[in-house]
Coordinates of C-alpha atoms in Angstrom, one line a residue:
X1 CA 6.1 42.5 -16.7
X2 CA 4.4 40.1 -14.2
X3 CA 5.9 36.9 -13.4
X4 CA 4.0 33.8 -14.5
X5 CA 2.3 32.2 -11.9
X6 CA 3.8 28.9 -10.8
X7 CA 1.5 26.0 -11.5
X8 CA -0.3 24.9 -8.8
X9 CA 0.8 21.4 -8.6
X10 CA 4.3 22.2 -8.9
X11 CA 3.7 24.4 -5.9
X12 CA 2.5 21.7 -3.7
X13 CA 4.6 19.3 -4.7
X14 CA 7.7 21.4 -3.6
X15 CA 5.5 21.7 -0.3
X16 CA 4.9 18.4 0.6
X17 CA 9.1 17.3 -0.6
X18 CA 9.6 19.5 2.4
X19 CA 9.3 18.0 5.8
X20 CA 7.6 20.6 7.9
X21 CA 5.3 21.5 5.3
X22 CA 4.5 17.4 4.8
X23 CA 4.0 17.3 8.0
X24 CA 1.7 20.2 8.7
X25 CA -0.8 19.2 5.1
X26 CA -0.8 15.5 6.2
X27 CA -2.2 16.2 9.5
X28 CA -5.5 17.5 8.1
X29 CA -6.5 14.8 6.5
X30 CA -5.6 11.9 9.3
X31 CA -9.0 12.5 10.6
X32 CA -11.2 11.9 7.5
X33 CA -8.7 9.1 5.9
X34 CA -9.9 6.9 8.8
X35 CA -13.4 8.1 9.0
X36 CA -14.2 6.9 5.1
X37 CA -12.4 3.7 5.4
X38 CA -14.0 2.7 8.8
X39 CA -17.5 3.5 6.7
X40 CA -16.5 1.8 3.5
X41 CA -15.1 -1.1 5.7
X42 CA -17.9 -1.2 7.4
X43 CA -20.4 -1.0 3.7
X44 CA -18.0 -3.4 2.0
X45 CA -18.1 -6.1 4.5
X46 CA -21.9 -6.0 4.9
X47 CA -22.1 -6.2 1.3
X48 CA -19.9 -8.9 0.6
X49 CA -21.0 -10.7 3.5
X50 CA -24.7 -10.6 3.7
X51 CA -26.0 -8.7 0.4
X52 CA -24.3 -10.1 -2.2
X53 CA -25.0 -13.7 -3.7
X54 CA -23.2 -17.2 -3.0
X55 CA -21.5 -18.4 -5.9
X56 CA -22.6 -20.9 -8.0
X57 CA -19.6 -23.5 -7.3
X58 CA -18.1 -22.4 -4.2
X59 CA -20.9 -21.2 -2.5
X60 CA -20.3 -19.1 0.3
X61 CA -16.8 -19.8 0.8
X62 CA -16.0 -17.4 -1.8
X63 CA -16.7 -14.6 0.2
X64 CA -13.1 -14.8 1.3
X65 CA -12.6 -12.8 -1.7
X66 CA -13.5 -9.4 0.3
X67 CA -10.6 -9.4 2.0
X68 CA -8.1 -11.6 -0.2
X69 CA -8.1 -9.6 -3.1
X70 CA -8.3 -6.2 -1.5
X71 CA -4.9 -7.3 0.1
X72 CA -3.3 -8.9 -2.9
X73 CA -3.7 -5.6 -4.6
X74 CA -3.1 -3.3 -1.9
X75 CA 0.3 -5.4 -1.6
X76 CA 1.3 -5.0 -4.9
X77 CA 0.0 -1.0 -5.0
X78 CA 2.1 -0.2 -1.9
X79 CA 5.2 -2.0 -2.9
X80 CA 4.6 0.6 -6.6
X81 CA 4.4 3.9 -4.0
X82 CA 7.6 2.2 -2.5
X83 CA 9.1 2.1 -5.5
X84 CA 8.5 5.6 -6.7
X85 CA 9.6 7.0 -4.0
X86 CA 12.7 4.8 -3.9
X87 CA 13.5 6.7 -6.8
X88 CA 13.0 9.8 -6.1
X89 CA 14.9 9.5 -2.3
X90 CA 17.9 8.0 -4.7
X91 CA 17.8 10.7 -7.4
X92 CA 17.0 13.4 -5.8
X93 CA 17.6 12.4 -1.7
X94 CA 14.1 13.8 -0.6
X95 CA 13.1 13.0 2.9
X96 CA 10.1 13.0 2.3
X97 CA 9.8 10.8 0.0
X98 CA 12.4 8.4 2.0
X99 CA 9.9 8.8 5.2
X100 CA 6.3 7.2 2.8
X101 CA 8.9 4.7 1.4
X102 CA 9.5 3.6 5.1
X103 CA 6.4 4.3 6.2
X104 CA 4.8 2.1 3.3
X105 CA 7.0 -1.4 4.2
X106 CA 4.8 -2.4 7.2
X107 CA 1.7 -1.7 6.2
X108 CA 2.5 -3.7 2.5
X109 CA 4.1 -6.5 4.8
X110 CA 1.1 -6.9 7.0
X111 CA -0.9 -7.0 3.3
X112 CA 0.8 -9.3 1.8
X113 CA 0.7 -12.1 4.8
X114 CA -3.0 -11.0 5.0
X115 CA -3.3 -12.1 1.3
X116 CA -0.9 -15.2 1.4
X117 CA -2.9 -16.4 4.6
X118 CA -6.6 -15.6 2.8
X119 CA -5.2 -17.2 -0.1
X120 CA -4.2 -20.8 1.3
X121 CA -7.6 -20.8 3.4
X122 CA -9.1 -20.4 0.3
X123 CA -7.0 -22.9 -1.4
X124 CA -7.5 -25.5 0.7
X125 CA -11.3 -26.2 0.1
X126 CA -11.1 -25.5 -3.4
X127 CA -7.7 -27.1 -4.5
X128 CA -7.4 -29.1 -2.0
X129 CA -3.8 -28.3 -0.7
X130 CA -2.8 -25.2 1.8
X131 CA 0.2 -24.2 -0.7
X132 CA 1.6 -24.7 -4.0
X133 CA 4.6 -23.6 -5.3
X134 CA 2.7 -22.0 -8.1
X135 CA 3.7 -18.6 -10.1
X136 CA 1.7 -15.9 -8.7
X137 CA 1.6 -17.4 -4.6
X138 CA 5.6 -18.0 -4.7
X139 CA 6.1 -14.0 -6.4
X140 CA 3.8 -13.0 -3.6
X141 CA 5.7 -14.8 -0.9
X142 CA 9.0 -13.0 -2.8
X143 CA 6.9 -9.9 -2.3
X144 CA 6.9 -10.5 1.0
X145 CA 10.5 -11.0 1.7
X146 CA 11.5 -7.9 -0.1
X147 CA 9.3 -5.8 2.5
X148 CA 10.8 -7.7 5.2
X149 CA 14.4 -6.9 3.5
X150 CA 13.9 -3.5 3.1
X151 CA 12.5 -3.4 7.0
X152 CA 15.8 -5.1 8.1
X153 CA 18.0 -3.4 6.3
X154 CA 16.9 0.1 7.0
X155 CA 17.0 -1.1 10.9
X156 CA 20.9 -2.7 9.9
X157 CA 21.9 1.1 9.4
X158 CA 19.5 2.4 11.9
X159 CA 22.5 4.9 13.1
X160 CA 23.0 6.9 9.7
X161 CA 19.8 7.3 8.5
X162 CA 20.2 8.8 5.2
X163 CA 22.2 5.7 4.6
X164 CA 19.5 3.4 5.9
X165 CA 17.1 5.4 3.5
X166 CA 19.4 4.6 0.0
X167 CA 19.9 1.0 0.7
X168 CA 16.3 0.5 1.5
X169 CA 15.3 3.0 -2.1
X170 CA 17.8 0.6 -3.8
X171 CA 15.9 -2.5 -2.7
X172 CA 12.8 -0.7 -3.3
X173 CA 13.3 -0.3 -7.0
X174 CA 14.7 -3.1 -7.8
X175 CA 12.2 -5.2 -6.2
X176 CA 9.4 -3.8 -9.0
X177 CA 10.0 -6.1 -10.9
X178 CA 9.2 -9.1 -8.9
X179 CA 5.6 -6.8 -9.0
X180 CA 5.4 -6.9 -12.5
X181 CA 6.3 -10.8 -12.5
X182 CA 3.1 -11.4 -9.6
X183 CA 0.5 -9.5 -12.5
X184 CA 1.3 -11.1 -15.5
X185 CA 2.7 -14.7 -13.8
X186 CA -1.2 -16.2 -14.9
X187 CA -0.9 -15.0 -18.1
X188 CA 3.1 -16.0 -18.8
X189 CA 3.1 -19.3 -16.9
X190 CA 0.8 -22.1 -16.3
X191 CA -0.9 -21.6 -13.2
X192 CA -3.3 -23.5 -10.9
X193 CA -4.0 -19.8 -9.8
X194 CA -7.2 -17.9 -11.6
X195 CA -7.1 -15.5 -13.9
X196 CA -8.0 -12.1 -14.1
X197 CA -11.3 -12.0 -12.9
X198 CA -11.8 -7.6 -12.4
X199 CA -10.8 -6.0 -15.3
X200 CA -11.1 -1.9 -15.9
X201 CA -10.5 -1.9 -19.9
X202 CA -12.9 -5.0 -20.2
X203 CA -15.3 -6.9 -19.1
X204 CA -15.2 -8.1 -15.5
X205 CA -15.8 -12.3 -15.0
X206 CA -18.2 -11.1 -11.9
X207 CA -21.7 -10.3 -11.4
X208 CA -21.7 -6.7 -10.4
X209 CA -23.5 -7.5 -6.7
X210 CA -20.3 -9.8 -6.0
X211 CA -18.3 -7.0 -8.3
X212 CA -19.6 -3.7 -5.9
X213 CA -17.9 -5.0 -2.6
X214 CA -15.5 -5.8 -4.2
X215 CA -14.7 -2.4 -5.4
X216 CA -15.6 -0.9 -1.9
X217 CA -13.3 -3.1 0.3
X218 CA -10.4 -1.7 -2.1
X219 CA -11.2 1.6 -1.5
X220 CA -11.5 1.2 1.9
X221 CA -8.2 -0.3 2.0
X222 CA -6.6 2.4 0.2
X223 CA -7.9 5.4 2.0
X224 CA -6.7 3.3 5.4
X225 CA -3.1 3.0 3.5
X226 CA -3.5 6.8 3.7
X227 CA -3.9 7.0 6.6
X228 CA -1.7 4.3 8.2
X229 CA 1.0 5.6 6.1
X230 CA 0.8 9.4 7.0
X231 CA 0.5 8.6 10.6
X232 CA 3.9 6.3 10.2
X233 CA 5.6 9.1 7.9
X234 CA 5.0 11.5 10.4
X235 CA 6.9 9.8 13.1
X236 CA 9.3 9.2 11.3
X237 CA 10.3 12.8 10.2
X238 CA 9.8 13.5 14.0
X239 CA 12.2 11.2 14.8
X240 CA 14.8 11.6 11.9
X241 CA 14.8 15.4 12.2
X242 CA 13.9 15.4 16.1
X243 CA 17.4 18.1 16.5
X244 CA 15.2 20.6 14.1
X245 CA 13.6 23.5 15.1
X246 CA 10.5 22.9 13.1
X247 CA 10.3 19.4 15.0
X248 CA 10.2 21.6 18.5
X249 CA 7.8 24.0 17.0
X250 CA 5.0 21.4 15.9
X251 CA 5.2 19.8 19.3
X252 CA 5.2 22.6 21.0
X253 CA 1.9 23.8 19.0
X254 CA 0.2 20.1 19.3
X255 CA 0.4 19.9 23.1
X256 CA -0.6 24.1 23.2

């Protein structure tokens, strides 16, 4: 009697949890993550920029929005990969897993400044203040400390890795929350932020020429995570498993 084949997706999963095998798939695809997101960069901000209209009350200042948003989410999107995989390296103490998690912090730091610094340029000429200590903008500046935390604490153990890794998975997870707190803040709390504006079960508050950069700058942004993030989460199982023999045999074949 055969054996049942094993699902497909199971298979690679069990692939990519392990290091060399991670390491090996990712590098294919290093190449075309950057490619599309230097062309959908490149097609978002020429659409947001030039092509699309002003708005009727801001005028053109709201063209910040092309890279505001796109950050806000992206910072809130990475810190939700971080989180998943802060499980899994604390259940089940995958590597891999702890290497995106590690991999992920800068990139969802350098995000969330990018959208705290968009946001008060914005601010200013529309509320007419750099900062308030509203909802949403003091979550996201929370946001921004946990990345930072889980940077510094991960470097505090830098000697025992593995240790490094739970602390930072702990911090990880438990910082979701402050996440689900930045989404809903508008909706639970008074805020001098604005609503939802995009929306994917209804109906967006946007024209859809202000609405299509929109969508292509957070592509773009997310296949460049991929990217970013792949190239960090290599180095990092390079340098974590650097006594290895797979470590020597990649190397080995890169410079060959």
């Amino acid at each position: 009697m055969k054996k049942p084949r094993t699902n497909a997706l199971v298979r690679l999963y069990h692939q990519l949890g392990s290091p060399p095998s991670f390491y090996r798939i990712s590098g294919y695809f290093l190449k075309w993550l950057l490619l599309i997101s230097i062309i959908l960069l490149v097609a978002g901000l020429y659409d947001g920029l030039v092509l699309a209209p002003a708005d009727y009350q801001q005028g053109d200042g709201f063209r910040i929005i092309y890279v505001h948003v796109p950050a806000a989410w992206m910072s809130m999107f990475i810190y939700g990969v971080m989180g998943l995989c802060g499980i899994i390296a604390i259940i089940w103490r995958m590597k891999v897993a702890e290497a995106v998690l590690m991999a992920s912090a800068p990139i969802g730091a350098w995000f969330t400044f990018l959208a705290l610094v968009t946001g008060s340029l914005w601010g200013k000429p529309m509320w007419g203040t750099w900062w308030v200590w509203d909802a949403r903008m003091t979550s996201e500046l929370i946001l921004l400390f946990l990345y930072i935390g889980i940077i510094a604490t991960y470097n505090a153990f830098s000697e025992d890795t593995r240790k490094a890794a739970r602390f930072a998975s702990l911090i990880a997870v438990v910082g979701i929350a402050n996440v689900v707190i930045i989404h809903f803040s508008v909706k639970w709390w008074s805020s001098i932020h604005q609503g939802t504006t995009v929306s994917i079960t209804g109906e967006s508050k946007i024209t859809w020429e202000m609405l299509r950069p929109l969508l292509i700058m957070a592509f773009a942004t997310k296949f460049y995570y991929g990217y970013s993030m792949l190239k960090r989460a290599r180095i990092f199982l390079l340098e974590t498993e650097q006594h290895k023999k797979w470590v020597e045999t990649e190397i080995s074949g890169e410079k060959s």
